Backbone as numpy.savetxt, mean C-alpha at the origin, in Angstrom:
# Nx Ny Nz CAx CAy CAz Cx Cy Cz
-12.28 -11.30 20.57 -13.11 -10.09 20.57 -12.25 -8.84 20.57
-11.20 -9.14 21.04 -9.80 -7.37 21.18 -9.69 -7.27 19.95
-9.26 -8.53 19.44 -8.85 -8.31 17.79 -10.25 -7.59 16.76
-11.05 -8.13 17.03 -12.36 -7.32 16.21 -12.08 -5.71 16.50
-12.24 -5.69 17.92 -12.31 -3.89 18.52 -11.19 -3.57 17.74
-9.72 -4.35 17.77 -8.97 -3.81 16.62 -9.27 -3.37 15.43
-9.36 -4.19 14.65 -9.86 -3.96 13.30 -10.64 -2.58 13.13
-11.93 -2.92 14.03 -12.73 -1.95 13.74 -12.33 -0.42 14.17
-11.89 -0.38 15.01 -11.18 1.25 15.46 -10.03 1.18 14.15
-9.50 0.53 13.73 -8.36 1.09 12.20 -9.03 1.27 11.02
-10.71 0.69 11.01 -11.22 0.86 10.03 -11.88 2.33 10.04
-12.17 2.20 10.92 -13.30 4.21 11.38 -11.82 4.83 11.22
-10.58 4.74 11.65 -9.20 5.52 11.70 -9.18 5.80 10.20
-9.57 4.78 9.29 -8.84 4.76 8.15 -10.14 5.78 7.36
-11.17 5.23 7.29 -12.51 5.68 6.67 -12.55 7.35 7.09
-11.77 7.71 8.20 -11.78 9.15 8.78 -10.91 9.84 8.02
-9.67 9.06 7.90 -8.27 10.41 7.27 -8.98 10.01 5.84
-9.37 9.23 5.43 -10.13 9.21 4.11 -10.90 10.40 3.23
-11.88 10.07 4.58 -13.14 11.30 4.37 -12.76 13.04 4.55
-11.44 12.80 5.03 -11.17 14.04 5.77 -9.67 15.12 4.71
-9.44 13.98 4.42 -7.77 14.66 3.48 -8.02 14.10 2.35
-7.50 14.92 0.98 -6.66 14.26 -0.16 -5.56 14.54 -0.48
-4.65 14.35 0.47 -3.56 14.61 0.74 -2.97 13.09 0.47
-2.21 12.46 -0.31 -2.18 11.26 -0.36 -1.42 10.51 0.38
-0.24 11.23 1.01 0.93 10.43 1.25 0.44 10.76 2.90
-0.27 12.03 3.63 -1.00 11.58 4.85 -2.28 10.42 4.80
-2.64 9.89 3.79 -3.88 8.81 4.15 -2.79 7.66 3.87
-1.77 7.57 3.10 -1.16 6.42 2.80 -0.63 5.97 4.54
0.18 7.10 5.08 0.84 6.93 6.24 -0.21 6.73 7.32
-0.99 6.92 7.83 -2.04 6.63 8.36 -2.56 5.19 8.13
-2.75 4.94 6.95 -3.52 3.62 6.27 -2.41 2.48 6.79
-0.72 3.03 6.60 0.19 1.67 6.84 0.20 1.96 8.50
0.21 2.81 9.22 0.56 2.55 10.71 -0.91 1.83 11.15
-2.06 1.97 10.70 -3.45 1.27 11.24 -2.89 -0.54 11.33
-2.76 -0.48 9.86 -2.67 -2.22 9.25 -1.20 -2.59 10.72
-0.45 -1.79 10.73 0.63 -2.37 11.96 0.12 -3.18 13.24
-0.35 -1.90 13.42 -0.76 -1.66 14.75 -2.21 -2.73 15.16
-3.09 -2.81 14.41 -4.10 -3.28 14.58 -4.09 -5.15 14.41
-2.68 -5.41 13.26 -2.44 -6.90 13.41 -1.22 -7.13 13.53
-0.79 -6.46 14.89 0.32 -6.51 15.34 1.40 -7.01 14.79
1.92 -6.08 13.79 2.73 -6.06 12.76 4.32 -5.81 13.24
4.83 -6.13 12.56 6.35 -5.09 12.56 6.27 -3.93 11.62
5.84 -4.05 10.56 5.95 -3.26 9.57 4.81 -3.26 8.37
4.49 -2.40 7.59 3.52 -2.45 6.82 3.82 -1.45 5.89
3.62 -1.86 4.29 3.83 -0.53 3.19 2.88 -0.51 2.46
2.82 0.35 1.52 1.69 0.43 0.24 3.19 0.89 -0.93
2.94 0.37 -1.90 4.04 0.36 -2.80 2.63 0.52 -4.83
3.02 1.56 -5.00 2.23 1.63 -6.31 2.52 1.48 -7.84
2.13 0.86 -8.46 3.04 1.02 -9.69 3.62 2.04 -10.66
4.46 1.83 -11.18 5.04 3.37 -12.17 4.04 2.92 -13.11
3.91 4.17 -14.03 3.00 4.32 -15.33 3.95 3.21 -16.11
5.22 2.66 -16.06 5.23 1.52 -17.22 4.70 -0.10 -17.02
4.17 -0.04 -15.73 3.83 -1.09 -14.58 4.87 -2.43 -14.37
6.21 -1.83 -14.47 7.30 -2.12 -14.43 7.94 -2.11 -12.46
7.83 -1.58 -12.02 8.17 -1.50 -10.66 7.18 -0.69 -10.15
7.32 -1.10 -8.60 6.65 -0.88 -7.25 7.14 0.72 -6.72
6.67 1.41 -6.40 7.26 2.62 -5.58 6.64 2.60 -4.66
7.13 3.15 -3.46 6.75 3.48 -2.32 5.98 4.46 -1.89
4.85 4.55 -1.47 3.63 5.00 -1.34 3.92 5.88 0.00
3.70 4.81 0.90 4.29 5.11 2.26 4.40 3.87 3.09
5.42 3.32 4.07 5.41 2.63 4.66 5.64 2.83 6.50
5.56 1.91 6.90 5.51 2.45 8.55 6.07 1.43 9.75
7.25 1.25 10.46 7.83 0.45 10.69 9.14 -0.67 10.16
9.67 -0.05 9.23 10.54 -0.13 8.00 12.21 0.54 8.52
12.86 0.39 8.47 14.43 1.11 8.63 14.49 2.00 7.15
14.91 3.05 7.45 15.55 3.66 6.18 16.48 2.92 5.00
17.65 2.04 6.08 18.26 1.23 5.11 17.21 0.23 4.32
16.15 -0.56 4.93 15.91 -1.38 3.94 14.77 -1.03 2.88
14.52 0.61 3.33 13.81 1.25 2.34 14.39 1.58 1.10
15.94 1.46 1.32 16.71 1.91 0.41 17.12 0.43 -0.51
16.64 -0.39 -0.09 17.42 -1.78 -0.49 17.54 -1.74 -1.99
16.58 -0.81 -2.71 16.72 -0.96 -4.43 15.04 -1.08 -4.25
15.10 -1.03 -5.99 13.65 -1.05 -6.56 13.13 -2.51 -6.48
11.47 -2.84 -6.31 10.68 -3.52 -6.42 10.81 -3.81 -7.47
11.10 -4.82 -8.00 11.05 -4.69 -9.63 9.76 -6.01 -10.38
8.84 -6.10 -10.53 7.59 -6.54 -10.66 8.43 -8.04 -11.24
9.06 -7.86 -12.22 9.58 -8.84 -13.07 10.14 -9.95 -11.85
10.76 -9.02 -11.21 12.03 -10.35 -10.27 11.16 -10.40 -9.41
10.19 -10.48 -9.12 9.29 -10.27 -7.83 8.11 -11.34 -8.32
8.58 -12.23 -7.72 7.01 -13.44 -7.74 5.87 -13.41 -6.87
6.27 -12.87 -5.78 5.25 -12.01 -4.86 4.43 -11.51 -5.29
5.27 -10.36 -5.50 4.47 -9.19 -6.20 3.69 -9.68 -7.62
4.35 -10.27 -7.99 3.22 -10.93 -9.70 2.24 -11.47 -9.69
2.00 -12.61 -7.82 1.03 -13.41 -7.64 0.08 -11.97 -7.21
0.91 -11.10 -6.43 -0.06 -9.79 -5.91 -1.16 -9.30 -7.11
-0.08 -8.93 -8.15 -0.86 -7.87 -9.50 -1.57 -8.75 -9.95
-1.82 -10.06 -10.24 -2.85 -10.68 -10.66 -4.24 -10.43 -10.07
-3.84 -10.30 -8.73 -5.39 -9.75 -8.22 -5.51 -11.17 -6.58
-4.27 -11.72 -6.78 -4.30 -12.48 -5.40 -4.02 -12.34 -4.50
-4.07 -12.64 -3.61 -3.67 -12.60 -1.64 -2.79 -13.40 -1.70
-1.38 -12.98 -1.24 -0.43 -13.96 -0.82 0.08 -13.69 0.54
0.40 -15.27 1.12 1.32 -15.08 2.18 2.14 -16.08 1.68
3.67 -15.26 2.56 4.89 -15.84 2.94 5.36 -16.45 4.31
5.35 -17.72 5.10 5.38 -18.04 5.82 7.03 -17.92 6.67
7.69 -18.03 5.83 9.26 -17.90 5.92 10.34 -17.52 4.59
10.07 -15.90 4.78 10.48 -14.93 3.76 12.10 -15.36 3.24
12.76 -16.09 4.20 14.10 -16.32 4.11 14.49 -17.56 3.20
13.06 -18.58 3.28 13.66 -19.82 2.30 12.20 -19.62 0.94
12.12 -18.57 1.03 11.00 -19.04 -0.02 11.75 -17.71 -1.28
11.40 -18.59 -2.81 12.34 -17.53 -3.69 11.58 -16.71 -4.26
10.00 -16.43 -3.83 9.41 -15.35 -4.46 9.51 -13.95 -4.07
10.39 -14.05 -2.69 10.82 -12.99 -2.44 12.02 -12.26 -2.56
11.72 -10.70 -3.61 13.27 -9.91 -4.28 14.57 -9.90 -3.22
14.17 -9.75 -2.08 15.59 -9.57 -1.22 15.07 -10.07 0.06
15.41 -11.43 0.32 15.21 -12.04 1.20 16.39 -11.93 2.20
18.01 -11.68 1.58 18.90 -11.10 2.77 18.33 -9.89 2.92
18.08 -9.11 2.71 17.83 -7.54 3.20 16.71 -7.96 4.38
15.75 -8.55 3.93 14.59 -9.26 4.95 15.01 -9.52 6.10
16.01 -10.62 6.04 16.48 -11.16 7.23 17.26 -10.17 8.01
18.31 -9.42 7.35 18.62 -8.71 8.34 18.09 -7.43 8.85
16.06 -6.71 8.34 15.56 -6.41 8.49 15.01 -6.64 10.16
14.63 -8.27 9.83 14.32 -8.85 11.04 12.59 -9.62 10.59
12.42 -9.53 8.94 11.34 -9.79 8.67 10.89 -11.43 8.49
9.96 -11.88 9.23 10.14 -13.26 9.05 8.65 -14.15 7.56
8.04 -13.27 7.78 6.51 -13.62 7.23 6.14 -12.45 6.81
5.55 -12.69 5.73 4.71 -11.58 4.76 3.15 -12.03 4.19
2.21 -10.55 4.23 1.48 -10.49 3.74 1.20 -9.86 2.39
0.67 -9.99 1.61 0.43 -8.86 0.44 -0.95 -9.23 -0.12
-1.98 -7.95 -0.47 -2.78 -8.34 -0.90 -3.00 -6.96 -2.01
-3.35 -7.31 -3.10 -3.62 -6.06 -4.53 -4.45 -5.01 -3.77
-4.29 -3.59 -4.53 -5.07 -2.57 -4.18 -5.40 -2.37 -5.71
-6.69 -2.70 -5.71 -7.66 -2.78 -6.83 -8.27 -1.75 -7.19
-8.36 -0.72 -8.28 -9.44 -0.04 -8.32 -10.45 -0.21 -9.85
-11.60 -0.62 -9.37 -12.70 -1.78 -9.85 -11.63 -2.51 -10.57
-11.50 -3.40 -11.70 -10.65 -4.68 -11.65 -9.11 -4.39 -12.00
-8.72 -2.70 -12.07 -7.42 -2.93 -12.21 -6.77 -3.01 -11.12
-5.72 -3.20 -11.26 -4.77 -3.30 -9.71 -3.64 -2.40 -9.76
-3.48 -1.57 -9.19 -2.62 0.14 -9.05 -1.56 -0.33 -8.25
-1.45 -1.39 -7.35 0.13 -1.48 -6.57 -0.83 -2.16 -5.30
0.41 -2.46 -4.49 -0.20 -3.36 -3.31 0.11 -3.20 -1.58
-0.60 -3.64 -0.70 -0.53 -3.31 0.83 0.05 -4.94 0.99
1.46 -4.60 2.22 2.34 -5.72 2.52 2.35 -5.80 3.97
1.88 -6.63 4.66 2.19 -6.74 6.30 3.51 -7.84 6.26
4.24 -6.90 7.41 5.63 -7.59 7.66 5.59 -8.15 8.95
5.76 -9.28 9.45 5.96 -10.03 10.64 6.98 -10.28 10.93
8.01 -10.11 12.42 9.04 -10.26 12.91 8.93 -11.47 13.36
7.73 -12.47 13.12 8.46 -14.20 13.55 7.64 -14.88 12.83
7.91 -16.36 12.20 7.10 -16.72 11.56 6.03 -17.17 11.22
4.99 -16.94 11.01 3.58 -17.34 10.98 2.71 -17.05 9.87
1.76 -17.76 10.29 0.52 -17.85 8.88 -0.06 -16.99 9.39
-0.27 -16.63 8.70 -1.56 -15.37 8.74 -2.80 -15.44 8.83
-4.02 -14.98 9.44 -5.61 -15.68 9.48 -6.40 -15.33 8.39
-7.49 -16.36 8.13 -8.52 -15.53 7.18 -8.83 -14.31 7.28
-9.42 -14.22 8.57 -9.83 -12.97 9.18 -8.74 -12.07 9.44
-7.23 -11.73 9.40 -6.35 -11.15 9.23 -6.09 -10.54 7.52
-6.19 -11.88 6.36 -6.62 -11.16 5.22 -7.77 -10.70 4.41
-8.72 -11.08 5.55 -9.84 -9.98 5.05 -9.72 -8.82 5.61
-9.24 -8.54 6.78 -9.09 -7.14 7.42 -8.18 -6.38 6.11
-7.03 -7.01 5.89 -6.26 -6.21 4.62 -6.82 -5.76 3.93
-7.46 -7.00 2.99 -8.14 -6.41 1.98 -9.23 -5.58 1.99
-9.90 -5.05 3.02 -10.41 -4.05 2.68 -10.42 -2.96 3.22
-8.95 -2.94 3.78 -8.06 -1.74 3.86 -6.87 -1.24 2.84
-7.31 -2.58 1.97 -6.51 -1.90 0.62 -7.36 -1.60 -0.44
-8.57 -1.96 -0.36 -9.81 -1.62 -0.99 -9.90 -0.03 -0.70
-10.37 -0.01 0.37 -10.26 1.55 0.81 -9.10 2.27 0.45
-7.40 1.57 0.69 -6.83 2.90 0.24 -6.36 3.12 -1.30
-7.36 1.88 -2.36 -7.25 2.09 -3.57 -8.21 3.07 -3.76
-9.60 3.09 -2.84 -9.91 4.19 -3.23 -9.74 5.84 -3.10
-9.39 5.83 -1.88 -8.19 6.98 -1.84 -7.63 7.13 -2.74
-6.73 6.47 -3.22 -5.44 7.02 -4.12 -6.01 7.29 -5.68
-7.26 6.93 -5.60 -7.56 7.03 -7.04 -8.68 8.67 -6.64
-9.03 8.87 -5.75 -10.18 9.70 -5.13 -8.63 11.33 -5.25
-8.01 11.03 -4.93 -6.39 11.84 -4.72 -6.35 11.98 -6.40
-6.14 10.93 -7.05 -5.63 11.51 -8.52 -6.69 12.41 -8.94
-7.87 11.58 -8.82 -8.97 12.82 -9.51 -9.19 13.81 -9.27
-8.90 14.16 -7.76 -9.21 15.63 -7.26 -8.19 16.55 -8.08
-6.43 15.80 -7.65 -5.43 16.48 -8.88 -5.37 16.96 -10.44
-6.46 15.75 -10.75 -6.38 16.16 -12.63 -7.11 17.32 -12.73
-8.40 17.24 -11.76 -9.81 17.97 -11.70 -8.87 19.88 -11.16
-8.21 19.20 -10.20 -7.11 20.55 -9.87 -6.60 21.36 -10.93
-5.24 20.12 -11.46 -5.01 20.75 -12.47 -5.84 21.51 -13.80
-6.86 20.99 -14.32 -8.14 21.49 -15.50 -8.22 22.95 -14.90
-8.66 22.90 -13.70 -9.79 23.92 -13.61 -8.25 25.11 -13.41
-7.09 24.99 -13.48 -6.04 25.53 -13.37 -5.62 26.12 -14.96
-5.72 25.28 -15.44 -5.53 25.74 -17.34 -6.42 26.37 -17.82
-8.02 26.23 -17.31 -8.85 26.73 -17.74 -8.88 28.14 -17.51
-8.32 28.22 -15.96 -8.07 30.09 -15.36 -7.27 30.16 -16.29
-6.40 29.85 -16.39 -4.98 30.53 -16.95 -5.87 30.92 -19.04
-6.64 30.16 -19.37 -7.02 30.47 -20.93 -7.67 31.31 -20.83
-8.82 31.45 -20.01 -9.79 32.97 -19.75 -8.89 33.96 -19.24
-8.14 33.53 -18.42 -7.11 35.02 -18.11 -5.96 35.12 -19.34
-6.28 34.54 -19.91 -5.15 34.93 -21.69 -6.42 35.54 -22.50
-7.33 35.45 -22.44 -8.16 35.11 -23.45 -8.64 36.70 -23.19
-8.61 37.03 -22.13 -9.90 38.36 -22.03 -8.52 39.40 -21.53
-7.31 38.73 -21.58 -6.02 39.89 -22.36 -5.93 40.42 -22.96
-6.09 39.55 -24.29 -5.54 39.41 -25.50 -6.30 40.89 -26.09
């Protein structure tokens, strides 16, 4: 029953900086310290794809070292994880250190990371990049642990897509001043 009250206080946490900012990289940071904290994580990221959907970038993550933020790029290709992720699946890693779908499993270990979660952040059937829970010892993960994910990556796909539109919608109505203020210059 703690674990429910969990969930549910990171979900109103999350549904709040949601409703409240489009500020992206404050709902991202918010969105990864909830998923920590609430399934008692070590660490947790959101990682999104570049426009060539070639590698992962970092969104925001929370509980992470600088060094192994730095470890190098996600690179989708070398990343079997991540490939089972972009298909649109839920994966776990039970022991990040002997299993080879993971890009840097020394960096992991001497992270201190033992088990991984990842589940796609979908927006309606495409998939934009993905939410990763990191565990410091090894274990399976629960149903009810990846349903809590997923629809906290549901939610912060819709954020991040709710963020671009406000930006494009930003930018327009920005060109449009700028042509009426040329226009009634001229």
């Amino acid at each position: 029953m703690a674990k429910e009250k969990d969930y549910y206080h990171s979900l109103y946490e999350v549904a709040k900086v949601i409703n409240s900012s489009l500020d992206p990289a404050n709902v991202l940071q918010v969105i990864a310290r909830q998923v920590t904290e609430a399934m008692n994580l070590k660490a947790a990221s959101i990682r999104l794809l570049d426009k060539e959907d070639k590698r992962l970038l970092l969104g925001s993550s929370h509980g992470l070292s600088k060094g192994y933020l730095r470890k190098g790029a996600v690179e989708v290709a070398k990343s079997g994880l991540d490939q089972e992720a972009l298909s649109g699946k839920n994966v776990t890693i039970n022991d990040v250190c002997s299993d080879s779908r993971f890009q840097y499993p020394e960096k992991a270990r001497e992270e201190g990371i033992a088990s991984v979660v990842v589940v796609p952040l979908k927006v309606e059937e495409k998939v934009i990049g993905v939410l990763r829970g990191y565990s410091d010892t090894c274990r399976e993960f629960s149903r009810d642990e990846i349903e809590f994910m997923t629809i906290i990556a549901n939610l912060s796909a819709i954020a991040i897509e709710n963020a671009r539109l406000h930006q494009k919608l930003k930018l327009d109505c920005e060109l449009q001043e700028a042509f009426e203020y040329r226009l009634f210059e001229d």
